Coordinates of C-alpha atoms and ligand atoms in Angstrom, one line a residue:
X5 CA -22.8 0.0 -74.8
X6 CA -20.5 -2.8 -73.4
X7 CA -19.4 -2.4 -69.9
X8 CA -16.0 -1.4 -69.5
X9 CA -15.3 -4.3 -67.1
X10 CA -16.6 -6.7 -69.6
X11 CA -13.9 -9.7 -69.0
X12 CA -14.2 -10.5 -72.9
X13 CA -13.1 -6.7 -73.4
X14 CA -10.9 -6.1 -70.7
X15 CA -7.2 -6.8 -70.9
X16 CA -5.9 -9.5 -68.4
X17 CA -4.4 -7.7 -65.5
X18 CA -0.7 -8.9 -65.3
X19 CA 0.6 -10.4 -61.8
X20 CA 3.5 -9.2 -60.2
X21 CA 5.4 -11.9 -58.7
X22 CA 6.9 -11.5 -55.2
X23 CA 10.3 -12.6 -56.4
X24 CA 10.5 -9.8 -58.7
X25 CA 10.0 -7.2 -56.0
X26 CA 12.6 -6.1 -53.6
X27 CA 14.1 -9.0 -51.5
X28 CA 13.0 -7.4 -48.2
X29 CA 9.4 -8.1 -49.2
X30 CA 10.2 -12.0 -49.1
X31 CA 11.3 -11.7 -45.3
X32 CA 9.1 -13.2 -42.7
X33 CA 10.2 -10.2 -40.6
X34 CA 8.4 -7.6 -42.5
X35 CA 5.0 -9.6 -42.0
X36 CA 5.3 -10.6 -38.4
X37 CA 4.1 -7.4 -37.1
X38 CA 0.8 -7.2 -39.4
X39 CA 0.4 -11.0 -38.3
X40 CA 0.4 -10.2 -34.6
X41 CA -2.0 -7.1 -35.2
X42 CA -4.3 -9.7 -37.3
X43 CA -4.3 -12.3 -34.4
X44 CA -5.1 -9.4 -32.1
X45 CA -7.8 -8.1 -34.1
X46 CA -9.3 -11.8 -34.2
X47 CA -9.5 -12.0 -30.5
X48 CA -10.5 -8.7 -29.0
X49 CA -11.3 -10.0 -25.8
X50 CA -8.0 -11.7 -25.3
X51 CA -5.6 -9.9 -22.8
X52 CA -2.6 -9.0 -24.8
X53 CA 0.9 -9.2 -23.7
X54 CA 1.9 -8.4 -27.1
X55 CA 2.1 -4.8 -28.1
X56 CA 4.8 -2.3 -27.0
X57 CA 2.5 0.6 -26.8
X58 CA 1.0 2.8 -24.0
X59 CA -2.4 1.9 -22.6
X60 CA -4.9 3.8 -24.2
X61 CA -6.4 5.2 -21.2
X62 CA -3.2 7.3 -21.1
X63 CA -4.5 9.3 -24.1
X64 CA -7.4 10.6 -22.4
X65 CA -5.3 13.1 -20.6
X66 CA -3.7 14.5 -23.7
X67 CA -5.5 17.6 -25.0
X68 CA -4.0 18.2 -28.4
X69 CA -5.9 21.5 -28.9
X70 CA -4.3 23.2 -25.8
X71 CA -0.7 21.8 -26.6
X72 CA -0.8 23.0 -30.0
X73 CA -1.9 26.5 -28.9
X74 CA 0.9 26.4 -26.5
X75 CA 3.5 25.9 -29.0
X76 CA 1.9 28.5 -31.3
X77 CA 2.1 30.9 -28.4
X78 CA 5.9 29.8 -28.0
X79 CA 6.4 30.8 -31.6
X80 CA 4.9 34.0 -31.3
X81 CA 6.7 35.1 -27.9
X82 CA 10.0 32.9 -28.4
X83 CA 10.6 33.4 -32.1
X84 CA 8.9 36.6 -32.9
X85 CA 6.4 35.3 -35.6
X86 CA 3.0 37.0 -35.6
X87 CA 0.1 34.9 -34.7
X88 CA -0.9 34.4 -38.2
X89 CA 2.6 33.5 -39.1
X90 CA 2.9 31.2 -36.4
X91 CA -0.6 29.4 -37.3
X92 CA 0.4 29.2 -40.9
X93 CA 3.4 27.0 -39.5
X94 CA 1.0 24.2 -38.7
X95 CA -0.6 24.1 -42.2
X96 CA 2.5 24.4 -44.4
X97 CA 5.7 22.2 -45.2
X98 CA 8.4 22.9 -42.9
X99 CA 12.2 22.7 -42.6
X100 CA 13.3 18.9 -43.0
X101 CA 15.6 19.4 -39.9
X102 CA 12.4 20.1 -37.8
X103 CA 10.7 22.8 -35.8
X104 CA 11.3 21.7 -32.3
X105 CA 14.9 21.2 -32.5
X106 CA 15.8 23.9 -30.1
X107 CA 13.3 22.3 -27.4
X108 CA 14.6 18.8 -28.0
X109 CA 18.3 20.1 -27.7
X110 CA 17.7 22.1 -24.3
X111 CA 16.0 19.0 -22.9
X112 CA 18.8 16.8 -23.7
X113 CA 21.4 18.9 -22.5
X114 CA 19.7 19.8 -19.2
X115 CA 18.0 16.3 -18.4
X116 CA 20.8 13.9 -19.7
X117 CA 24.2 16.2 -19.7
X118 CA 24.6 15.9 -23.6
X119 CA 27.0 18.3 -24.7
X120 CA 25.1 19.2 -28.2
X121 CA 23.8 22.1 -30.4
X122 CA 20.5 22.3 -32.3
X123 CA 22.1 22.1 -35.4
X124 CA 23.1 18.5 -34.5
X125 CA 19.5 17.6 -34.0
X126 CA 16.9 16.4 -36.6
X127 CA 13.4 15.7 -35.9
X128 CA 12.3 12.5 -37.6
X129 CA 9.0 10.7 -38.1
X130 CA 9.6 8.5 -35.2
X131 CA 12.5 6.6 -34.0
X132 CA 12.2 4.5 -37.2
X133 CA 12.8 7.1 -39.6
X134 CA 15.7 8.2 -37.6
X135 CA 17.1 4.5 -37.9
X136 CA 16.5 4.4 -41.6
X137 CA 18.1 7.9 -42.3
X138 CA 21.4 6.9 -40.2
X139 CA 21.8 3.5 -41.8
X140 CA 21.2 5.1 -45.4
X141 CA 23.8 7.8 -44.5
X142 CA 26.5 5.6 -43.0
X143 CA 26.5 2.4 -44.8
X144 CA 27.4 3.5 -48.1
X145 CA 29.7 0.7 -49.5
X146 CA 29.0 -2.9 -50.6
X147 CA 31.4 -4.0 -47.8
X148 CA 29.7 -2.1 -44.9
X149 CA 27.9 -4.4 -42.5
X150 CA 25.4 -3.3 -39.6
X151 CA 26.1 -5.2 -36.2
X152 CA 23.1 -5.5 -33.9
X153 CA 22.4 -6.9 -30.4
X154 CA 20.7 -10.3 -30.9
X155 CA 18.0 -10.5 -30.1
X156 CA 17.1 -7.1 -31.6
X157 CA 14.2 -4.6 -32.2
X158 CA 12.6 -5.6 -35.4
X159 CA 12.5 -2.0 -36.6
X160 CA 16.3 -1.6 -36.9
X161 CA 16.6 -5.2 -38.6
X162 CA 13.7 -4.2 -40.9
X163 CA 15.3 -1.0 -41.8
X164 CA 18.5 -2.5 -42.7
X165 CA 16.5 -5.2 -45.1
X166 CA 14.7 -2.6 -46.7
X167 CA 17.9 -0.9 -47.3
X168 CA 19.6 -4.2 -48.5
X169 CA 22.2 -3.9 -45.8
X170 CA 24.1 -7.0 -44.4
X171 CA 23.5 -7.5 -40.8
X172 CA 25.2 -9.6 -38.1
X173 CA 24.0 -10.4 -34.8
X174 CA 26.2 -10.0 -31.7
X175 CA 24.8 -12.0 -28.6
X176 CA 23.4 -9.7 -25.7
X177 CA 23.9 -10.7 -22.1
X178 CA 22.0 -8.8 -19.2
X179 CA 24.9 -6.2 -19.4
X180 CA 24.1 -5.6 -23.1
X181 CA 25.9 -6.4 -26.2
X182 CA 28.8 -8.9 -25.7
X183 CA 31.8 -6.6 -26.3
X184 CA 34.3 -9.6 -26.8
X185 CA 32.1 -10.9 -29.5
X186 CA 31.7 -7.6 -31.0
X187 CA 35.5 -7.3 -31.1
X188 CA 35.9 -10.6 -33.0
X189 CA 33.3 -9.8 -35.5
X190 CA 35.2 -6.4 -36.4
X191 CA 38.3 -8.7 -36.9
X192 CA 36.4 -11.4 -38.8
X193 CA 34.6 -8.8 -40.9
X194 CA 37.8 -7.2 -41.8
X195 CA 39.2 -10.8 -42.9
X196 CA 36.2 -11.1 -45.2
X197 CA 37.1 -7.7 -46.9
X198 CA 33.9 -6.2 -44.9
X199 CA 33.9 -3.7 -42.2
X200 CA 31.4 -3.1 -39.4
X201 CA 30.1 0.4 -40.0
X202 CA 27.8 0.6 -37.2
X203 CA 26.4 -1.0 -34.0
X204 CA 22.9 -0.8 -33.1
X205 CA 22.5 -1.0 -29.2
X206 CA 19.6 0.1 -26.9
X207 CA 22.0 0.5 -23.6
X208 CA 18.9 1.3 -21.4
X209 CA 16.5 -1.4 -21.7
X210 CA 16.5 -3.1 -25.0
X211 CA 13.5 -4.6 -26.5
X212 CA 13.0 -7.5 -26.4
X213 CA 15.9 -8.4 -24.2
X214 CA 15.4 -6.0 -21.2
X215 CA 19.3 -5.6 -20.7
X216 CA 20.8 -2.5 -19.4
X217 CA 24.6 -1.6 -20.2
X218 CA 26.7 -1.0 -16.7
X219 CA 29.1 2.3 -17.1
X220 CA 32.1 0.3 -17.6
X221 CA 30.8 -1.3 -20.6
X222 CA 29.6 1.8 -22.2
X223 CA 32.9 3.3 -21.9
X224 CA 34.6 0.2 -23.3
X225 CA 32.0 0.0 -26.3
X226 CA 32.9 3.5 -27.0
X227 CA 36.7 2.7 -26.9
X228 CA 36.0 -0.1 -29.5
X229 CA 34.2 1.9 -31.6
X230 CA 37.0 4.5 -31.6
X231 CA 39.6 1.5 -32.2
X232 CA 37.9 -0.2 -34.9
X233 CA 36.4 2.7 -36.5
X234 CA 32.6 2.2 -36.4
X235 CA 29.8 4.4 -35.3
X236 CA 27.3 3.5 -32.5
X237 CA 23.5 3.9 -33.1
X238 CA 22.2 4.4 -29.6
X239 CA 18.3 3.7 -29.2
X240 CA 17.1 5.5 -26.2
X241 CA 13.3 4.5 -26.6
X242 CA 13.1 3.2 -23.1
X243 CA 15.6 5.1 -21.1
X244 CA 12.9 7.0 -19.2
X245 CA 11.8 4.0 -17.3
X246 CA 15.1 3.7 -15.7
X247 CA 14.8 3.8 -11.9
X248 CA 18.0 5.6 -11.4
X249 CA 18.2 7.8 -14.5
X250 CA 20.8 10.1 -13.4
X251 CA 23.2 7.4 -12.4
X252 CA 24.3 5.9 -15.7
X253 CA 24.8 8.5 -18.5
X254 CA 23.6 7.7 -21.9
X255 CA 26.2 6.9 -24.5
X256 CA 25.7 10.2 -26.1
X257 CA 26.6 11.9 -22.7
X258 CA 30.0 10.1 -22.8
X259 CA 30.7 10.5 -26.4
X260 CA 33.7 12.8 -26.7
X261 CA 34.9 11.0 -29.9
X262 CA 31.6 11.8 -31.6
X263 CA 31.1 8.2 -32.4
X264 CA 27.4 7.9 -31.3
X265 CA 24.4 8.8 -33.4
X266 CA 21.7 9.0 -30.5
X267 CA 18.2 8.2 -31.7
X268 CA 15.2 9.0 -29.6
X269 CA 11.4 8.9 -29.8
X270 CA 8.2 10.7 -28.1
X271 CA 6.1 7.5 -29.0
X272 CA 6.4 6.2 -25.3
X273 CA 6.9 9.3 -23.4
X274 CA 4.1 11.0 -25.1
X275 CA 2.1 9.1 -27.5
X276 CA 3.0 7.0 -30.6
X277 CA 0.6 8.6 -33.1
X278 CA 2.6 11.9 -32.8
X279 CA 5.2 10.0 -35.0
X280 CA 7.7 12.3 -33.6
X281 CA 11.2 11.3 -32.9
X282 CA 14.9 12.7 -33.2
X283 CA 18.4 12.0 -34.0
X284 CA 21.4 13.7 -32.7
X285 CA 24.2 13.4 -35.3
X286 CA 26.9 15.8 -34.4
X287 CA 29.6 14.2 -36.5
X288 CA 31.6 16.6 -38.8
X289 CA 31.4 15.6 -42.4
X290 CA 34.0 17.1 -44.8
X291 CA 33.3 18.0 -48.4
X292 CA 34.6 20.1 -51.2
X293 CA 32.3 23.3 -50.0
X294 CA 33.3 22.9 -46.2
X295 CA 32.3 20.9 -43.1
X296 CA 28.7 20.3 -42.0
X297 CA 27.5 17.9 -39.4
X298 CA 26.0 14.6 -40.3
X299 CA 22.6 16.1 -39.0
X300 CA 22.6 18.2 -42.2
X301 CA 23.0 15.4 -44.2
X302 CA 20.4 13.2 -42.8
X303 CA 18.0 16.2 -43.1
X304 CA 18.9 16.5 -46.9
X305 CA 18.1 12.4 -46.9
X306 CA 14.8 13.3 -45.2
X307 CA 13.8 15.9 -47.7
X308 CA 13.6 12.9 -50.3
X309 CA 11.9 10.6 -47.8
X310 CA 9.3 12.1 -45.7
X311 CA 10.2 15.8 -46.5
X312 CA 9.4 16.9 -43.1
X313 CA 7.8 15.8 -39.9
X314 CA 4.1 16.7 -39.6
X315 CA 4.2 20.3 -38.0
X316 CA 1.1 19.4 -36.3
X317 CA 2.5 16.4 -34.6
X318 CA 5.7 18.6 -33.6
X319 CA 3.5 21.3 -32.0
X320 CA 1.6 19.1 -30.1
X321 CA 5.0 17.6 -28.4
X322 CA 6.5 20.9 -28.4
X323 CA 3.6 22.0 -26.4
X324 CA 4.0 18.8 -24.1
X325 CA 7.6 19.8 -23.5
X326 CA 6.9 23.5 -22.7
X327 CA 4.2 22.5 -20.3
X328 CA 6.7 20.4 -18.3
X329 CA 9.2 23.0 -18.1
X330 CA 11.1 22.1 -21.2
X331 CA 12.2 18.8 -19.5
X332 CA 11.9 15.4 -20.9
X333 CA 12.3 13.9 -17.5
X334 CA 9.6 15.9 -16.1
X335 CA 7.5 15.2 -19.1
X336 CA 7.9 11.5 -18.6
X337 CA 8.2 10.9 -15.1
X338 CA 4.5 9.8 -14.6
X339 CA 4.6 7.6 -17.2
X340 CA 7.9 6.3 -16.1
X341 CA 6.4 5.4 -12.7
X342 CA 3.4 3.9 -14.4
X343 CA 5.5 1.5 -16.3
X344 CA 7.8 0.7 -13.4
X345 CA 5.0 -0.3 -11.4
X346 CA 3.3 -2.5 -14.1
X347 CA 6.8 -4.2 -14.8
X348 CA 7.0 -4.8 -11.0
X349 CA 3.6 -6.1 -10.8
X350 CA 3.9 -8.3 -13.9
X351 CA 7.1 -9.9 -12.5
X352 CA 5.7 -10.5 -9.1
X353 CA 2.5 -11.9 -10.6
X354 CA 4.6 -14.5 -12.6
X355 CA 6.5 -15.4 -9.4
X356 CA 2.9 -15.9 -7.7
X357 CA 1.4 -17.8 -10.5
X358 CA 3.9 -19.7 -12.5
X359 CA 6.7 -20.4 -10.0
X360 CA 5.8 -24.3 -9.9
X361 CA 4.1 -24.9 -13.2
X362 CA 7.3 -26.5 -14.7
X363 CA 10.9 -26.3 -14.0
X364 CA 11.9 -25.2 -17.4
X365 CA 9.8 -22.1 -17.4
X366 CA 12.1 -19.3 -16.5
X367 CA 11.9 -15.5 -17.0
X368 CA 14.2 -12.3 -16.7
X369 CA 13.6 -9.5 -14.2
X370 CA 14.7 -6.4 -15.9
X371 CA 14.9 -3.0 -14.0
X372 CA 13.1 -1.0 -16.6
X373 CA 11.7 -1.1 -19.9
X374 CA 8.4 -2.7 -21.1
X375 CA 9.3 -6.3 -21.5
X376 CA 9.9 -9.6 -19.7
X377 CA 11.2 -12.6 -21.8
X378 CA 10.1 -16.1 -20.8
X379 CA 11.4 -19.6 -21.6
X380 CA 9.1 -22.3 -22.0
X381 CA 9.3 -26.1 -22.7
X382 CA 7.9 -25.9 -26.0
X383 CA 7.8 -24.1 -29.4
X384 CA 6.5 -20.6 -28.8
X385 CA 5.4 -20.0 -32.3
X386 CA 2.4 -18.6 -34.2
X387 CA 0.7 -21.7 -34.1
X388 CA 1.0 -22.0 -30.1
X389 CA 0.0 -18.1 -30.0
X390 CA -3.1 -19.1 -31.8
X391 CA -3.8 -21.9 -29.2
X392 CA -3.3 -19.4 -26.4
X393 CA -5.6 -16.7 -27.9
X394 CA -8.3 -19.3 -28.9
X395 CA -8.5 -21.4 -25.8
X396 CA -7.3 -19.4 -23.1
X397 CA -7.5 -15.8 -24.2
X398 CA -4.1 -14.5 -23.7
X399 CA -1.6 -13.1 -26.4
X400 CA 2.2 -12.8 -26.1
X401 CA 4.8 -12.2 -28.8
X402 CA 7.1 -15.0 -30.2
X403 CA 10.6 -14.2 -29.5
X404 CA 12.0 -16.0 -32.6
X405 CA 11.0 -12.9 -34.7
X406 CA 13.5 -10.8 -33.0
X407 CA 16.7 -13.3 -33.6
X408 CA 18.6 -13.1 -36.3
X409 CA 19.1 -16.7 -37.6
X410 CA 17.3 -19.4 -35.8
X411 CA 17.1 -19.0 -32.0
X412 CA 14.3 -18.1 -29.5
X413 CA 12.0 -20.8 -30.8
X414 CA 10.9 -21.6 -27.2
X415 CA 10.7 -18.1 -25.9
X416 CA 7.8 -15.5 -25.6
X417 CA 8.0 -11.7 -24.8
X418 CA 5.5 -10.4 -22.4
X419 CA 4.9 -6.5 -22.3
X420 CA 3.6 -4.8 -19.4
X421 CA 2.8 -1.5 -21.0
X422 CA -0.7 -2.1 -22.5
X423 CA -2.4 -3.4 -19.5
X424 CA -3.8 -2.1 -16.1
X425 CA -2.8 -3.8 -13.0
X426 CA -6.1 -5.9 -12.8
X427 CA -5.6 -7.0 -16.6
X428 CA -2.0 -8.0 -15.8
X429 CA -3.3 -10.2 -13.0
X430 CA -6.1 -11.6 -15.0
X431 CA -3.7 -12.2 -17.9
X432 CA -0.9 -14.0 -15.9
X433 CA -3.6 -16.5 -14.6
X434 CA -4.6 -17.2 -18.1
X435 CA -1.0 -17.6 -19.0
X436 CA -0.5 -20.1 -16.1
X437 CA -3.5 -22.2 -16.9
X438 CA -2.6 -22.4 -20.8
X439 CA 1.2 -23.3 -19.9
X440 CA 0.0 -25.7 -17.2
X441 CA -2.3 -27.4 -19.8
X442 CA -0.3 -27.4 -22.7
X443 CA 3.1 -28.2 -21.3
X444 CA 1.4 -31.2 -19.6
X445 CA 0.4 -32.4 -23.3
X446 CA 2.7 -34.7 -25.4
X447 CA 3.5 -32.2 -28.6
X448 CA 5.8 -30.2 -30.4
Ligands
PLP511 C1 13.5 -0.1 -29.3 C2 12.6 0.6 -29.8 N1 13.2 1.8 -30.7 C3 12.2 2.5 -31.2 C4 10.9 2.5 -31.0 C5 9.8 3.6 -31.3 O1 10.0 3.9 -32.7 P1 9.0 4.9 -33.0 O2 9.2 6.2 -32.6 O3 9.2 5.0 -34.7 O4 7.5 4.6 -33.0 C6 10.4 1.3 -30.4 C7 8.8 1.0 -30.3 O5 8.4 0.1 -30.2 C8 11.2 0.4 -29.8 O6 10.6 -0.6 -29.1

């Protein structure tokens, strides 16, 4: 009997052509993260300043089982379920809007002074899904444009590409998005027959820029949003690392006009594998059947994307919140101290080791977040990263992948989160010898 795989008998497999697939798949942005992971995989002994992920040692303290049990007990005591019903909740599909909305709402109200109700919260599969759903819902017309700080988090630019939305970059200074440039872009878009529908910002320590928006600029941004009729997507992934958390309120806490869609994540304050994030969307939406909040519509979209966020992931996060008195600030305080210490240590180690390597080597000194950006006098591209990894055993992220358009060619991003203090010291020494040697050679 002929084998079914006999090439003589098998029909030829038709190949797909990339240009027949969605445009976003041809965008280098979508391949850049997997390329970085691939480089890290090939150089397991290299010290990596690349990932914005928590150090793996943090996870050893997380007892998934006991947090899940804590949340199940909360369902029994707080919501009147029987033990069997509460346990079943872990195994079944769940509501698209989420299971821990009340806990997240209480924490945001208490810790950050946000005047919100739990029906304005949707629990999402990380902040990433929150961005995707918010963009899908808000950007409805062909003329709608998303404005983003430039350089900007690859996740938001990538989500916009996947949805086929036009994106424009607004320069960022150490005080966050350039408000004059944003104002001008609103006008310019209007002249082109477009409208800036939403503007993405991370007011408390952007990734990769490290900027923090002063209170005055926050108020001005909200006024501008009101005047120019756009929505602000506030990404709060790194706000917990602020040394003076209480001093500058988040945009959502200042948002009397309901212009802000606030996006948060438990990836950094708990652990990224939970894949739990949230969106606060309290904008009323009028329809023939009555008025519902935008969160309600985001949950409807979610029901066609990921259906619901894993109940097990939510249970662990819910248990962690409960174990810390329902407070995000308490839950994150140890990690915030650790990341602040790492960032200060990295900054100090750079001062000590790189101060006199080359006059064109410069870096910023953010007060929080995970990242330092550094300018170097040569192209910081994937080829140089390969040299850095193979010859010097140190990894970083090329900044160019965070820019819209061509910029950041000679910049790298250094993350402090994935390393111990000893690794930071060793990594910076490797970085110093790499930069000393490579900047002294004629090239690039
Ligand atoms: C700016 C920013 N937003 C959000 C996230 C986290 O997203 P998620 O919750 O999908 O892991 C990250 C993680 O790298 C980030 O840097």
